[in-house]
């Protein structure tokens, strides 16, 4: 009995203190705050589009920007929830981005329908995709690093959502910075490539988040 008591005391004394995991909502708030600061600093450095004040009087542009911001918020919360095996019993919140993506598609379709006559496209093409990806690298690295410290059992979905969250920041920055009124160009070179990168995020989730 004495040996057992000594063993128990030794185990208790040598046990490492485990820091409780933060609540996923607090994680997402931390990510969103950092991303908002990053977006603000990026816009300060690169500048706002010169016609922004007039664009803010266009309902479909405002709806597009608002939907992008809502997607960023929803994907940040979803990524935080997907970092935990049980999704913190908030499965419907974790899958809320699907509804916002559907709403975003409707908004983009209505904006495209209202673009008559079509605005002339800019002379560049894939450069916009490159800029969005480059702008998303730092937020993506930060989110993946935060998720890596937890035990996701939905690593593919978590990776895809995390990368889409970061890309939404890049897309939001470019729409507020680039002087471009061609919604066809925006669809082709801003938003459609995000689908492919979302699939890439699922692969990254398997590589980075699997444990």
PDB file of C-alpha atoms in Angstrom:
ATOM      1  CA  UNK A   1       0.000   0.000   0.000  1.00  0.00           C
ATOM      2  CA  UNK A   2       2.862   2.356   0.847  1.00  0.00           C
ATOM      3  CA  UNK A   3       4.420   1.820  -2.578  1.00  0.00           C
ATOM      4  CA  UNK A   4       1.093   2.543  -4.269  1.00  0.00           C
ATOM      5  CA  UNK A   5       0.617   5.733  -2.239  1.00  0.00           C
ATOM      6  CA  UNK A   6       4.135   6.854  -3.138  1.00  0.00           C
ATOM      7  CA  UNK A   7       3.473   6.086  -6.804  1.00  0.00           C
ATOM      8  CA  UNK A   8       0.262   8.147  -6.760  1.00  0.00           C
ATOM      9  CA  UNK A   9       2.022  11.056  -5.070  1.00  0.00           C
ATOM     10  CA  UNK A  10       4.828  10.894  -7.620  1.00  0.00           C
ATOM     11  CA  UNK A  11       2.404  10.876 -10.543  1.00  0.00           C
ATOM     12  CA  UNK A  12       0.459  13.817  -9.111  1.00  0.00           C
ATOM     13  CA  UNK A  13       3.630  15.771  -8.459  1.00  0.00           C
ATOM     14  CA  UNK A  14       5.089  15.129 -11.891  1.00  0.00           C
ATOM     15  CA  UNK A  15       1.850  15.657 -13.825  1.00  0.00           C
ATOM     16  CA  UNK A  16       2.028  18.486 -16.315  1.00  0.00           C
ATOM     17  CA  UNK A  17      -0.583  21.198 -16.061  1.00  0.00           C
ATOM     18  CA  UNK A  18      -2.816  21.081 -19.138  1.00  0.00           C
ATOM     19  CA  UNK A  19      -4.040  24.460 -20.276  1.00  0.00           C
ATOM     20  CA  UNK A  20      -7.764  24.333 -21.130  1.00  0.00           C
ATOM     21  CA  UNK A  21      -8.571  24.927 -24.779  1.00  0.00           C
ATOM     22  CA  UNK A  22     -10.169  28.321 -25.463  1.00  0.00           C
ATOM     23  CA  UNK A  23     -13.807  28.476 -26.460  1.00  0.00           C
ATOM     24  CA  UNK A  24     -14.132  28.336 -30.258  1.00  0.00           C
ATOM     25  CA  UNK A  25     -16.033  31.615 -30.314  1.00  0.00           C
ATOM     26  CA  UNK A  26     -13.124  33.304 -28.540  1.00  0.00           C
ATOM     27  CA  UNK A  27     -10.730  31.716 -31.026  1.00  0.00           C
ATOM     28  CA  UNK A  28     -12.747  33.047 -33.939  1.00  0.00           C
ATOM     29  CA  UNK A  29     -12.938  36.529 -32.396  1.00  0.00           C
ATOM     30  CA  UNK A  30      -9.150  36.507 -32.063  1.00  0.00           C
ATOM     31  CA  UNK A  31      -8.747  35.451 -35.696  1.00  0.00           C
ATOM     32  CA  UNK A  32     -11.281  38.014 -36.919  1.00  0.00           C
ATOM     33  CA  UNK A  33      -9.688  40.818 -34.922  1.00  0.00           C
ATOM     34  CA  UNK A  34      -6.251  40.020 -36.321  1.00  0.00           C
ATOM     35  CA  UNK A  35      -7.602  39.726 -39.859  1.00  0.00           C
ATOM     36  CA  UNK A  36      -9.498  43.019 -39.566  1.00  0.00           C
ATOM     37  CA  UNK A  37      -6.316  44.756 -38.428  1.00  0.00           C
ATOM     38  CA  UNK A  38      -4.399  43.093 -41.251  1.00  0.00           C
ATOM     39  CA  UNK A  39      -7.027  44.234 -43.790  1.00  0.00           C
ATOM     40  CA  UNK A  40      -6.966  47.792 -42.473  1.00  0.00           C
ATOM     41  CA  UNK A  41      -3.158  47.978 -42.616  1.00  0.00           C
ATOM     42  CA  UNK A  42      -3.123  46.486 -46.111  1.00  0.00           C
ATOM     43  CA  UNK A  43      -5.634  49.072 -47.339  1.00  0.00           C
ATOM     44  CA  UNK A  44      -3.613  51.857 -45.727  1.00  0.00           C
ATOM     45  CA  UNK A  45      -0.521  50.686 -47.609  1.00  0.00           C
ATOM     46  CA  UNK A  46      -2.191  49.979 -50.964  1.00  0.00           C
ATOM     47  CA  UNK A  47      -4.937  52.596 -50.811  1.00  0.00           C
ATOM     48  CA  UNK A  48      -8.679  52.509 -51.416  1.00  0.00           C
ATOM     49  CA  UNK A  49     -10.200  52.566 -54.882  1.00  0.00           C
ATOM     50  CA  UNK A  50     -10.745  56.222 -55.879  1.00  0.00           C
ATOM     51  CA  UNK A  51     -14.421  55.693 -56.727  1.00  0.00           C
ATOM     52  CA  UNK A  52     -15.273  53.932 -53.453  1.00  0.00           C
ATOM     53  CA  UNK A  53     -17.648  56.629 -52.167  1.00  0.00           C
ATOM     54  CA  UNK A  54     -19.729  56.485 -55.340  1.00  0.00           C
ATOM     55  CA  UNK A  55     -19.642  52.665 -55.343  1.00  0.00           C
ATOM     56  CA  UNK A  56     -21.096  52.671 -51.835  1.00  0.00           C
ATOM     57  CA  UNK A  57     -24.268  54.121 -53.366  1.00  0.00           C
ATOM     58  CA  UNK A  58     -24.651  51.053 -55.604  1.00  0.00           C
ATOM     59  CA  UNK A  59     -26.851  48.459 -53.837  1.00  0.00           C
ATOM     60  CA  UNK A  60     -25.330  45.379 -55.453  1.00  0.00           C
ATOM     61  CA  UNK A  61     -21.773  46.447 -54.692  1.00  0.00           C
ATOM     62  CA  UNK A  62     -22.713  47.070 -51.054  1.00  0.00           C
ATOM     63  CA  UNK A  63     -24.489  43.704 -50.958  1.00  0.00           C
ATOM     64  CA  UNK A  64     -21.416  41.993 -52.404  1.00  0.00           C
ATOM     65  CA  UNK A  65     -19.047  43.575 -49.872  1.00  0.00           C
ATOM     66  CA  UNK A  66     -21.438  42.834 -47.005  1.00  0.00           C
ATOM     67  CA  UNK A  67     -21.794  39.214 -48.106  1.00  0.00           C
ATOM     68  CA  UNK A  68     -18.014  38.827 -48.342  1.00  0.00           C
ATOM     69  CA  UNK A  69     -17.661  40.179 -44.804  1.00  0.00           C
ATOM     70  CA  UNK A  70     -20.413  37.836 -43.585  1.00  0.00           C
ATOM     71  CA  UNK A  71     -18.694  34.873 -45.264  1.00  0.00           C
ATOM     72  CA  UNK A  72     -15.438  35.782 -43.541  1.00  0.00           C
ATOM     73  CA  UNK A  73     -17.154  35.924 -40.144  1.00  0.00           C
ATOM     74  CA  UNK A  74     -19.072  32.681 -40.698  1.00  0.00           C
ATOM     75  CA  UNK A  75     -16.047  30.760 -41.990  1.00  0.00           C
ATOM     76  CA  UNK A  76     -13.908  31.998 -39.087  1.00  0.00           C
ATOM     77  CA  UNK A  77     -16.459  30.724 -36.569  1.00  0.00           C
ATOM     78  CA  UNK A  78     -16.912  27.502 -38.534  1.00  0.00           C
ATOM     79  CA  UNK A  79     -13.144  26.866 -38.706  1.00  0.00           C
ATOM     80  CA  UNK A  80     -12.874  27.351 -34.940  1.00  0.00           C
ATOM     81  CA  UNK A  81     -15.735  24.907 -34.294  1.00  0.00           C
ATOM     82  CA  UNK A  82     -14.298  22.375 -36.737  1.00  0.00           C
ATOM     83  CA  UNK A  83     -11.076  22.432 -34.718  1.00  0.00           C
ATOM     84  CA  UNK A  84     -12.863  20.405 -32.014  1.00  0.00           C
ATOM     85  CA  UNK A  85     -13.988  16.771 -32.408  1.00  0.00           C
ATOM     86  CA  UNK A  86     -17.564  17.426 -31.224  1.00  0.00           C
ATOM     87  CA  UNK A  87     -17.917  20.856 -32.906  1.00  0.00           C
ATOM     88  CA  UNK A  88     -18.865  22.092 -29.404  1.00  0.00           C
ATOM     89  CA  UNK A  89     -22.360  20.724 -30.051  1.00  0.00           C
ATOM     90  CA  UNK A  90     -22.946  23.557 -32.552  1.00  0.00           C
ATOM     91  CA  UNK A  91     -23.061  21.657 -35.817  1.00  0.00           C
ATOM     92  CA  UNK A  92     -25.571  24.016 -37.419  1.00  0.00           C
ATOM     93  CA  UNK A  93     -23.247  26.981 -36.748  1.00  0.00           C
ATOM     94  CA  UNK A  94     -20.283  25.089 -38.190  1.00  0.00           C
ATOM     95  CA  UNK A  95     -22.189  24.504 -41.432  1.00  0.00           C
ATOM     96  CA  UNK A  96     -23.687  28.013 -41.626  1.00  0.00           C
ATOM     97  CA  UNK A  97     -21.182  29.142 -44.331  1.00  0.00           C
ATOM     98  CA  UNK A  98     -23.032  26.937 -46.830  1.00  0.00           C
ATOM     99  CA  UNK A  99     -26.098  29.183 -46.535  1.00  0.00           C
ATOM    100  CA  UNK A 100     -24.006  32.335 -46.919  1.00  0.00           C
ATOM    101  CA  UNK A 101     -22.195  30.964 -49.953  1.00  0.00           C
ATOM    102  CA  UNK A 102     -25.594  30.275 -51.558  1.00  0.00           C
ATOM    103  CA  UNK A 103     -26.717  33.810 -50.744  1.00  0.00           C
ATOM    104  CA  UNK A 104     -23.487  35.173 -52.169  1.00  0.00           C
ATOM    105  CA  UNK A 105     -24.107  33.326 -55.441  1.00  0.00           C
ATOM    106  CA  UNK A 106     -27.536  34.936 -55.697  1.00  0.00           C
ATOM    107  CA  UNK A 107     -26.073  38.390 -55.073  1.00  0.00           C
ATOM    108  CA  UNK A 108     -23.359  37.911 -57.684  1.00  0.00           C
ATOM    109  CA  UNK A 109     -25.905  36.639 -60.206  1.00  0.00           C
ATOM    110  CA  UNK A 110     -28.161  39.648 -59.597  1.00  0.00           C
ATOM    111  CA  UNK A 111     -25.177  41.995 -59.879  1.00  0.00           C
ATOM    112  CA  UNK A 112     -24.187  40.362 -63.170  1.00  0.00           C
ATOM    113  CA  UNK A 113     -27.775  40.629 -64.455  1.00  0.00           C
ATOM    114  CA  UNK A 114     -27.867  44.333 -63.577  1.00  0.00           C
ATOM    115  CA  UNK A 115     -24.594  45.055 -65.410  1.00  0.00           C
ATOM    116  CA  UNK A 116     -26.116  46.350 -68.664  1.00  0.00           C
ATOM    117  CA  UNK A 117     -24.370  47.474 -70.714  1.00  0.00           C
ATOM    118  CA  UNK A 118     -21.479  45.420 -69.335  1.00  0.00           C
ATOM    119  CA  UNK A 119     -18.630  47.433 -67.881  1.00  0.00           C
ATOM    120  CA  UNK A 120     -15.401  47.033 -69.874  1.00  0.00           C
ATOM    121  CA  UNK A 121     -13.033  44.505 -68.307  1.00  0.00           C
ATOM    122  CA  UNK A 122      -9.579  45.600 -67.133  1.00  0.00           C
ATOM    123  CA  UNK A 123      -6.545  44.749 -69.233  1.00  0.00           C
ATOM    124  CA  UNK A 124      -5.204  42.286 -66.662  1.00  0.00           C
ATOM    125  CA  UNK A 125      -6.584  38.809 -65.903  1.00  0.00           C
ATOM    126  CA  UNK A 126      -4.935  36.246 -63.600  1.00  0.00           C
ATOM    127  CA  UNK A 127      -3.053  38.989 -61.727  1.00  0.00           C
ATOM    128  CA  UNK A 128      -6.156  39.483 -59.565  1.00  0.00           C
ATOM    129  CA  UNK A 129      -6.159  35.831 -58.526  1.00  0.00           C
ATOM    130  CA  UNK A 130      -2.478  36.088 -57.665  1.00  0.00           C
ATOM    131  CA  UNK A 131      -3.035  39.202 -55.555  1.00  0.00           C
ATOM    132  CA  UNK A 132      -5.904  37.577 -53.624  1.00  0.00           C
ATOM    133  CA  UNK A 133      -3.815  34.483 -52.898  1.00  0.00           C
ATOM    134  CA  UNK A 134      -0.805  36.529 -51.782  1.00  0.00           C
ATOM    135  CA  UNK A 135      -2.985  38.677 -49.530  1.00  0.00           C
ATOM    136  CA  UNK A 136      -4.500  35.527 -48.008  1.00  0.00           C
ATOM    137  CA  UNK A 137      -1.214  33.798 -47.163  1.00  0.00           C
ATOM    138  CA  UNK A 138      -0.650  35.425 -43.773  1.00  0.00           C
ATOM    139  CA  UNK A 139      -4.259  35.004 -42.500  1.00  0.00           C
ATOM    140  CA  UNK A 140      -4.250  31.399 -43.735  1.00  0.00           C
ATOM    141  CA  UNK A 141      -0.997  30.595 -41.936  1.00  0.00           C
ATOM    142  CA  UNK A 142      -2.328  32.119 -38.719  1.00  0.00           C
ATOM    143  CA  UNK A 143      -5.617  30.194 -38.844  1.00  0.00           C
ATOM    144  CA  UNK A 144      -3.949  26.873 -39.660  1.00  0.00           C
ATOM    145  CA  UNK A 145      -1.441  27.399 -36.858  1.00  0.00           C
ATOM    146  CA  UNK A 146      -4.260  28.034 -34.385  1.00  0.00           C
ATOM    147  CA  UNK A 147      -6.225  25.002 -35.573  1.00  0.00           C
ATOM    148  CA  UNK A 148      -3.161  22.758 -35.459  1.00  0.00           C
ATOM    149  CA  UNK A 149      -3.098  23.028 -31.655  1.00  0.00           C
ATOM    150  CA  UNK A 150      -6.456  21.273 -31.352  1.00  0.00           C
ATOM    151  CA  UNK A 151      -7.848  17.873 -32.286  1.00  0.00           C
ATOM    152  CA  UNK A 152     -10.020  18.224 -35.351  1.00  0.00           C
ATOM    153  CA  UNK A 153     -11.688  15.086 -36.645  1.00  0.00           C
ATOM    154  CA  UNK A 154     -13.063  17.018 -39.638  1.00  0.00           C
ATOM    155  CA  UNK A 155      -9.636  18.036 -40.936  1.00  0.00           C
ATOM    156  CA  UNK A 156     -10.534  18.099 -44.650  1.00  0.00           C
ATOM    157  CA  UNK A 157     -13.578  20.314 -44.180  1.00  0.00           C
ATOM    158  CA  UNK A 158     -11.739  22.386 -41.582  1.00  0.00           C
ATOM    159  CA  UNK A 159      -8.861  22.994 -43.990  1.00  0.00           C
ATOM    160  CA  UNK A 160     -11.172  24.004 -46.828  1.00  0.00           C
ATOM    161  CA  UNK A 161     -13.151  26.380 -44.637  1.00  0.00           C
ATOM    162  CA  UNK A 162      -9.991  27.884 -43.144  1.00  0.00           C
ATOM    163  CA  UNK A 163      -8.521  28.630 -46.576  1.00  0.00           C
ATOM    164  CA  UNK A 164     -11.803  30.101 -47.825  1.00  0.00           C
ATOM    165  CA  UNK A 165     -11.883  32.333 -44.748  1.00  0.00           C
ATOM    166  CA  UNK A 166      -8.416  33.669 -45.552  1.00  0.00           C
ATOM    167  CA  UNK A 167      -9.260  34.064 -49.249  1.00  0.00           C
ATOM    168  CA  UNK A 168     -12.376  36.061 -48.394  1.00  0.00           C
ATOM    169  CA  UNK A 169     -10.101  38.604 -46.703  1.00  0.00           C
ATOM    170  CA  UNK A 170      -7.977  38.767 -49.856  1.00  0.00           C
ATOM    171  CA  UNK A 171     -11.073  39.137 -52.041  1.00  0.00           C
ATOM    172  CA  UNK A 172     -12.488  41.837 -49.777  1.00  0.00           C
ATOM    173  CA  UNK A 173      -9.222  43.766 -49.890  1.00  0.00           C
ATOM    174  CA  UNK A 174      -9.043  43.660 -53.693  1.00  0.00           C
ATOM    175  CA  UNK A 175     -12.654  44.811 -54.165  1.00  0.00           C
ATOM    176  CA  UNK A 176     -11.966  47.791 -51.893  1.00  0.00           C
ATOM    177  CA  UNK A 177      -8.653  48.558 -53.590  1.00  0.00           C
ATOM    178  CA  UNK A 178      -8.940  47.788 -57.293  1.00  0.00           C
ATOM    179  CA  UNK A 179     -10.606  50.237 -59.672  1.00  0.00           C
ATOM    180  CA  UNK A 180     -12.669  47.688 -61.576  1.00  0.00           C
ATOM    181  CA  UNK A 181     -16.385  47.715 -62.417  1.00  0.00           C
ATOM    182  CA  UNK A 182     -16.536  44.571 -64.557  1.00  0.00           C
ATOM    183  CA  UNK A 183     -18.538  42.001 -62.616  1.00  0.00           C
ATOM    184  CA  UNK A 184     -17.743  39.403 -65.300  1.00  0.00           C
ATOM    185  CA  UNK A 185     -14.033  39.884 -64.603  1.00  0.00           C
ATOM    186  CA  UNK A 186     -14.669  39.687 -60.853  1.00  0.00           C
ATOM    187  CA  UNK A 187     -16.555  36.409 -61.231  1.00  0.00           C
ATOM    188  CA  UNK A 188     -13.916  34.864 -63.491  1.00  0.00           C
ATOM    189  CA  UNK A 189     -10.725  35.972 -61.754  1.00  0.00           C
ATOM    190  CA  UNK A 190     -11.784  36.780 -58.168  1.00  0.00           C
ATOM    191  CA  UNK A 191     -14.403  34.265 -57.120  1.00  0.00           C
ATOM    192  CA  UNK A 192     -14.289  31.186 -59.374  1.00  0.00           C
ATOM    193  CA  UNK A 193     -10.634  30.429 -58.507  1.00  0.00           C
ATOM    194  CA  UNK A 194     -11.627  30.375 -54.831  1.00  0.00           C
ATOM    195  CA  UNK A 195     -13.451  27.095 -55.492  1.00  0.00           C
ATOM    196  CA  UNK A 196     -10.228  25.444 -56.581  1.00  0.00           C
ATOM    197  CA  UNK A 197      -8.335  26.854 -53.628  1.00  0.00           C
ATOM    198  CA  UNK A 198     -11.074  25.607 -51.312  1.00  0.00           C
ATOM    199  CA  UNK A 199     -10.365  22.094 -52.622  1.00  0.00           C
ATOM    200  CA  UNK A 200      -6.653  22.726 -52.059  1.00  0.00           C
ATOM    201  CA  UNK A 201      -7.520  23.713 -48.498  1.00  0.00           C
ATOM    202  CA  UNK A 202      -9.146  20.312 -47.978  1.00  0.00           C
ATOM    203  CA  UNK A 203      -5.870  18.670 -48.972  1.00  0.00           C
ATOM    204  CA  UNK A 204      -3.915  21.009 -46.695  1.00  0.00           C
ATOM    205  CA  UNK A 205      -6.286  20.131 -43.876  1.00  0.00           C
ATOM    206  CA  UNK A 206      -5.437  16.457 -44.308  1.00  0.00           C
ATOM    207  CA  UNK A 207      -1.700  17.236 -44.310  1.00  0.00           C
ATOM    208  CA  UNK A 208      -1.594  19.833 -41.518  1.00  0.00           C
ATOM    209  CA  UNK A 209      -4.516  19.082 -39.220  1.00  0.00           C
ATOM    210  CA  UNK A 210      -4.631  15.285 -39.224  1.00  0.00           C
ATOM    211  CA  UNK A 211      -3.363  13.766 -35.984  1.00  0.00           C
TER     212      UNK A 211
END
